[in-house]
Coordinates of C-alpha atoms and ligand atoms in Angstrom, one line a residue:
M1 CA -32.4 -0.4 7.7
N2 CA -30.9 -3.7 6.5
D3 CA -27.5 -4.5 7.9
P4 CA -24.7 -3.5 5.3
F5 CA -22.5 -6.3 6.7
P6 CA -23.3 -10.0 5.8
A7 CA -23.7 -12.0 9.1
E8 CA -21.1 -14.5 7.9
L9 CA -18.4 -11.7 7.5
I10 CA -19.0 -10.6 11.1
E11 CA -19.0 -14.1 12.4
R12 CA -15.8 -15.1 10.5
L13 CA -14.0 -11.9 11.8
K14 CA -15.1 -12.6 15.4
A15 CA -13.9 -16.2 15.2
A16 CA -10.7 -15.4 13.2
R17 CA -7.3 -16.0 14.8
H18 CA -5.4 -14.4 11.9
V19 CA -6.8 -11.7 9.6
A20 CA -4.6 -10.6 6.6
V21 CA -5.2 -7.4 4.8
L22 CA -3.9 -6.1 1.4
T23 CA -4.1 -2.4 1.0
G24 CA -3.6 -0.1 -2.0
A25 CA -3.7 3.6 -2.8
G26 CA -7.5 3.7 -2.2
I27 CA -7.1 3.4 1.6
S28 CA -5.0 6.6 1.6
A29 CA -7.3 8.5 -0.8
E30 CA -9.3 10.0 2.2
S31 CA -6.0 11.2 3.6
G32 CA -5.8 13.4 0.5
I33 CA -3.2 11.3 -1.3
A34 CA -3.9 10.8 -5.0
T35 CA -4.3 7.2 -6.1
F36 CA -2.4 6.0 -9.1
R37 CA -5.6 5.9 -11.2
D38 CA -6.3 9.5 -10.6
A39 CA -2.7 10.8 -10.3
D40 CA -3.0 14.4 -8.9
G41 CA -2.9 17.4 -11.2
L42 CA 0.7 18.4 -10.9
W43 CA 1.9 15.0 -12.3
A44 CA -1.2 14.2 -14.3
R45 CA 0.8 14.7 -17.5
F46 CA 3.0 11.7 -16.6
K47 CA 1.6 8.2 -15.8
P48 CA 3.1 6.8 -12.6
E49 CA 4.1 3.7 -14.6
E50 CA 6.3 6.1 -16.7
L51 CA 8.0 7.6 -13.6
A52 CA 8.2 4.6 -11.2
R53 CA 10.9 2.9 -13.3
M54 CA 14.7 2.7 -13.2
D55 CA 15.0 3.7 -16.8
A56 CA 12.9 6.8 -16.2
F57 CA 15.2 7.6 -13.2
L58 CA 18.4 7.1 -15.2
D59 CA 17.0 9.1 -18.1
N60 CA 15.9 12.0 -15.9
P61 CA 16.9 11.6 -12.2
K62 CA 15.8 15.1 -11.4
R63 CA 12.2 14.6 -12.7
V64 CA 11.8 11.3 -10.8
Q65 CA 13.4 12.6 -7.6
D66 CA 11.2 15.8 -7.8
W67 CA 8.1 13.5 -8.2
Y68 CA 9.1 11.6 -5.0
S69 CA 9.9 14.8 -3.1
H70 CA 6.4 16.2 -4.1
R71 CA 4.8 12.9 -2.8
R72 CA 6.9 13.1 0.4
T73 CA 5.6 16.6 1.0
V74 CA 2.0 15.5 0.4
V75 CA 2.4 12.5 2.7
R76 CA 4.0 14.4 5.5
R77 CA 1.1 16.9 5.5
A78 CA -1.4 14.0 5.4
R79 CA -2.7 12.1 8.4
P80 CA -3.9 8.5 8.7
N81 CA -7.6 8.5 8.1
P82 CA -10.3 6.4 10.0
G83 CA -9.7 3.5 7.6
H84 CA -6.0 3.2 8.7
L85 CA -7.0 3.8 12.3
A86 CA -9.7 1.1 12.2
L87 CA -7.1 -1.5 10.9
A88 CA -4.9 -0.6 13.9
D89 CA -8.0 -1.0 16.2
L90 CA -8.7 -4.4 14.6
E91 CA -5.7 -5.7 16.5
R92 CA -7.6 -5.2 19.8
V93 CA -10.3 -7.8 18.7
V94 CA -8.3 -10.2 16.5
E95 CA -5.3 -12.1 17.8
R96 CA -3.1 -11.6 14.7
V97 CA -3.5 -8.9 12.0
T98 CA -1.1 -8.7 9.1
V99 CA -1.3 -5.5 7.1
I100 CA 0.3 -6.1 3.6
T101 CA 0.5 -2.8 1.9
Q102 CA 1.4 -1.7 -1.6
N103 CA 1.5 1.9 -0.4
V104 CA 4.8 3.7 0.2
D105 CA 3.3 6.5 2.4
G106 CA 3.9 5.0 5.8
L107 CA 0.4 5.8 7.0
H108 CA -0.3 2.3 8.5
E109 CA 2.7 2.7 10.7
R110 CA 1.6 6.2 11.8
A111 CA -1.9 4.8 12.5
G112 CA -0.4 2.3 14.9
S113 CA -0.6 -1.0 13.1
S114 CA 2.0 -3.3 14.5
R115 CA 2.6 -6.0 11.8
I116 CA 3.1 -4.3 8.5
L117 CA 4.6 -5.8 5.3
E118 CA 5.7 -3.0 2.9
L119 CA 5.7 -4.8 -0.4
H120 CA 6.9 -1.8 -2.4
G121 CA 9.2 0.0 0.1
S122 CA 8.8 3.5 1.5
L123 CA 9.0 7.1 0.3
E124 CA 10.7 8.0 3.6
R125 CA 13.8 5.9 2.9
N126 CA 16.4 6.7 0.2
Y127 CA 19.8 5.1 -0.6
C128 CA 22.8 5.3 -2.8
V129 CA 22.6 3.3 -6.0
D130 CA 26.4 2.6 -5.9
C131 CA 27.4 2.0 -2.3
G132 CA 23.9 1.4 -0.8
R133 CA 24.4 3.9 2.0
P134 CA 21.1 5.0 3.4
A135 CA 20.6 8.7 2.6
T136 CA 19.9 11.2 5.4
E137 CA 17.3 14.0 5.3
E138 CA 20.0 16.6 4.4
D139 CA 21.3 14.3 1.6
I140 CA 17.9 14.8 -0.1
T141 CA 17.4 18.5 0.6
G142 CA 17.8 21.1 -2.0
D143 CA 17.8 20.6 -5.7
A144 CA 17.6 17.1 -7.1
P145 CA 19.3 15.0 -8.3
Y146 CA 21.1 14.0 -5.1
A147 CA 24.6 12.6 -4.9
C148 CA 25.9 10.3 -2.2
P149 CA 28.3 12.2 0.2
T150 CA 30.3 9.0 0.6
C151 CA 30.9 7.9 -3.0
G152 CA 29.2 10.4 -5.2
G153 CA 26.7 7.8 -6.5
M154 CA 23.1 8.7 -7.3
I155 CA 20.6 8.6 -4.4
R156 CA 17.2 6.9 -5.2
P157 CA 14.0 6.3 -3.2
D158 CA 13.8 2.9 -1.4
V159 CA 10.7 1.9 -3.4
V160 CA 10.2 -1.1 -5.7
W161 CA 9.9 0.2 -9.3
F162 CA 8.2 -1.5 -12.1
G163 CA 10.4 -4.3 -13.4
E164 CA 12.2 -4.6 -10.1
M165 CA 12.0 -7.6 -7.7
L166 CA 10.1 -7.1 -4.5
P167 CA 12.1 -7.8 -1.3
S168 CA 12.0 -11.6 -1.2
D169 CA 11.7 -12.0 2.6
I170 CA 8.7 -9.6 2.7
L171 CA 7.1 -11.2 -0.3
E172 CA 7.5 -14.6 1.3
K173 CA 5.9 -13.4 4.5
A174 CA 3.0 -11.9 2.6
F175 CA 2.2 -15.1 0.7
A176 CA 2.5 -17.0 4.0
A177 CA 0.1 -14.6 5.6
A178 CA -2.4 -15.0 2.7
A179 CA -2.1 -18.8 2.9
S180 CA -2.7 -18.9 6.7
A181 CA -5.3 -16.2 7.1
D182 CA -8.8 -17.1 8.3
V183 CA -10.1 -13.9 6.8
F184 CA -8.5 -11.9 4.0
L185 CA -9.5 -8.3 3.3
S186 CA -8.6 -6.6 0.0
I187 CA -8.9 -2.8 0.6
G188 CA -8.6 0.1 -1.8
T189 CA -6.6 -1.7 -4.5
S190 CA -7.4 -2.1 -8.2
A191 CA -5.4 -5.3 -8.0
V192 CA -3.7 -5.0 -11.3
V193 CA 0.0 -4.8 -10.2
H194 CA 1.7 -8.2 -9.7
P195 CA 2.8 -10.0 -7.6
A196 CA 0.7 -8.1 -5.0
A197 CA -2.5 -8.7 -6.9
S198 CA -2.2 -12.5 -6.6
L199 CA -2.3 -12.3 -2.8
P200 CA -6.1 -12.2 -2.5
V201 CA -6.3 -15.1 -5.0
E202 CA -3.8 -17.1 -2.9
A203 CA -5.9 -16.4 0.2
A204 CA -9.1 -17.5 -1.5
R205 CA -7.4 -20.7 -2.8
S206 CA -6.1 -21.4 0.7
G207 CA -9.6 -21.3 2.1
A208 CA -9.7 -17.9 3.7
F209 CA -13.0 -16.1 3.8
T210 CA -12.4 -13.1 1.6
A211 CA -13.9 -9.6 1.4
E212 CA -13.2 -6.6 -0.8
I213 CA -13.7 -3.0 0.4
N214 CA -13.6 -0.6 -2.6
V215 CA -15.6 2.1 -4.2
E216 CA -15.8 -0.1 -7.3
A217 CA -15.2 -3.8 -7.9
S218 CA -11.5 -4.6 -8.6
A219 CA -9.9 -7.3 -10.7
V220 CA -10.0 -9.7 -7.8
A221 CA -13.8 -9.2 -7.1
P222 CA -14.6 -12.6 -8.6
Y223 CA -12.5 -14.2 -5.9
M224 CA -14.3 -12.4 -3.1
D225 CA -16.9 -14.0 -0.9
V226 CA -18.2 -10.5 0.0
E227 CA -18.0 -7.2 -1.8
L228 CA -18.5 -4.1 0.4
T229 CA -18.9 -1.1 -2.0
G230 CA -17.9 2.2 -0.5
K231 CA -15.1 4.3 1.0
S232 CA -12.8 2.4 3.3
G233 CA -12.6 5.4 5.7
E234 CA -16.4 4.9 6.3
I235 CA -16.8 1.1 6.0
L236 CA -13.8 0.0 8.2
P237 CA -14.6 1.9 11.4
E238 CA -18.2 0.6 11.2
L239 CA -17.1 -2.9 10.5
V240 CA -14.5 -3.0 13.3
S241 CA -17.0 -1.4 15.8
R242 CA -19.3 -4.4 15.1
L243 CA -16.6 -6.8 16.3
S244 CA -15.9 -5.4 19.8
P245 CA -18.1 -7.1 22.4
S246 CA -21.0 -4.8 22.7
Ligands
BV8_1 C1 8.0 -7.6 -10.7 C2 6.0 1.6 -5.6 C3 9.5 -9.4 -11.1 C4 6.6 2.8 -6.4 C5 4.7 0.3 -7.3 C6 1.9 -8.2 -17.4 C7 1.1 -9.0 -16.6 C8 1.4 -9.2 -15.3 C9 2.5 -8.5 -14.7 C10 3.2 -7.7 -15.5 C11 3.0 -7.5 -16.8 N1 3.9 -6.7 -17.3 C12 4.8 -6.3 -16.4 C13 4.4 -6.9 -15.2 C14 5.0 -6.8 -13.9 C15 4.6 -5.5 -13.2 C16 3.1 -5.3 -13.2 O1 2.4 -5.9 -12.5 N2 2.6 -4.4 -14.1 C17 1.2 -4.2 -14.2 C18 1.0 -2.7 -14.5 C19 0.6 -5.0 -15.3 N3 5.0 -5.7 -11.9 C20 6.3 -5.4 -11.5 O2 7.1 -4.8 -12.3 C21 6.7 -5.7 -10.1 N4 8.0 -6.4 -10.2 O3 7.1 -8.1 -11.3 O4 9.3 -8.2 -10.6 C22 10.2 -9.2 -12.4 C23 11.5 -8.6 -12.3 C24 12.2 -8.4 -13.5 C25 11.6 -8.6 -14.7 C26 10.3 -9.1 -14.8 C27 9.6 -9.4 -13.6 C28 6.9 -4.4 -9.3 C29 5.6 -3.8 -9.1 C30 5.8 -2.7 -8.1 C31 5.8 -1.3 -8.7 N5 5.8 -0.3 -7.7 N6 4.8 1.3 -6.3 C32 5.8 4.1 -6.1 O5 4.8 4.0 -5.4 O6 6.2 5.1 -6.7 S1 3.2 -0.1 -7.9 C33 2.1 1.1 -7.5 O7 1.0 0.9 -8.4 C34 1.4 0.8 -6.1 O8 2.4 0.4 -5.2 C35 0.4 -0.2 -6.4 O9 0.9 -1.5 -6.4 C36 0.0 0.1 -7.8 C37 -1.3 1.0 -7.8 O10 -2.3 0.2 -7.5 P1 -3.3 0.5 -6.3 O11 -2.6 0.7 -5.0 O12 -4.4 -0.5 -6.3 O13 -3.9 1.9 -6.7 P2 -4.8 2.3 -7.9 O14 -4.8 3.8 -8.1 O15 -4.5 1.4 -9.1 O16 -6.3 1.9 -7.4 C38 -6.9 2.5 -6.3 C39 -8.1 1.7 -5.9 O17 -8.6 2.3 -4.8 C40 -9.1 1.6 -7.0 O18 -9.6 0.3 -7.1 C41 -10.2 2.5 -6.5 O19 -11.5 2.1 -6.8 C42 -10.0 2.4 -5.0 N7 -10.5 3.5 -4.1 C43 -10.3 4.9 -4.4 N8 -10.7 5.6 -3.4 C44 -11.2 4.7 -2.4 C45 -11.0 3.4 -2.9 N9 -11.3 2.3 -2.2 C46 -11.8 2.5 -1.0 N10 -12.0 3.7 -0.4 C47 -11.7 4.8 -1.1 N11 -11.9 6.0 -0.5
ZN2 ZN1 27.3 6.0 -2.2

């Protein structure tokens, strides 16, 4: 059977000193976490873009906090899948791997990746809008909305909502990683949300060898040297196993 991986991709990865990876909701789909495009049933009647916003939160803090509590429950039940684990394994064969993720599910960390840039924050962190105090687990237990025990302000998830700036230090590191990567992998992202979506383009412009792993071509497909069509949980373990010295 013909090799699903172009020889150049294998060679480039074997020779790479720095591999940068952008991941989106698609890499967590096989962990049972709904992607944004196919938001799971319970919340299907709202579009994420309608909930992941400060004005939606201010308008109905209970509804937004309940959405995040629901997602935390789903994520805590979920486990990293072979795609997340393969990216952690990649660190054994490539000197420097930077995982830049749009996901807020913490699965790359649980899979063992050691250099992770969380562009959009994390579901597991919450803080007070007024005094900034990080919320504890009991602060967000029981019925939402949740008030800060120190100042009574509203507690919100530590995620980047639409219209909000990304953490500048993390964004800077992400662009620097894209600009310095020998190989850039775009995995499980529709690449429509900016500024994350410009990272694969920045990598291509900076001379990285680029590859997309997705069940369908995304908006950055035209910038990719290689398009691997399929599930990341199936493709990544196979790809990484081809890199270790046989
Ligand atoms: C900002 C955290 C500066 C919260 C998220 C017009 C043009 C360009 C930009 C804009 C515009 N209008 C507005 C903007 C800016 C806006 C934006 O980009 N909007 C888009 C919708 C056009 N961006 C922002 O607001 C950002 N901030 O710009 O600040 C600023 C400040 C003030 C004023 C102006 C500007 C903030 C964006 C961050 C928002 N927060 N998440 C939370 O999670 O609740 S975004 C959220 O949605 C995700 O983090 C992710 O980024 C995005 C979803 O995308 P994906 O992860 O790719 O998931 P998706 O479901 O779309 O696709 C899944 C993919 O997986 C698919 O391709 C599918 O084929 C594939 N797949 C499925 N299964 C598998 C698979 N692949 C492999 N294997 C499988 N098994
Ligand atoms: Zn407070």
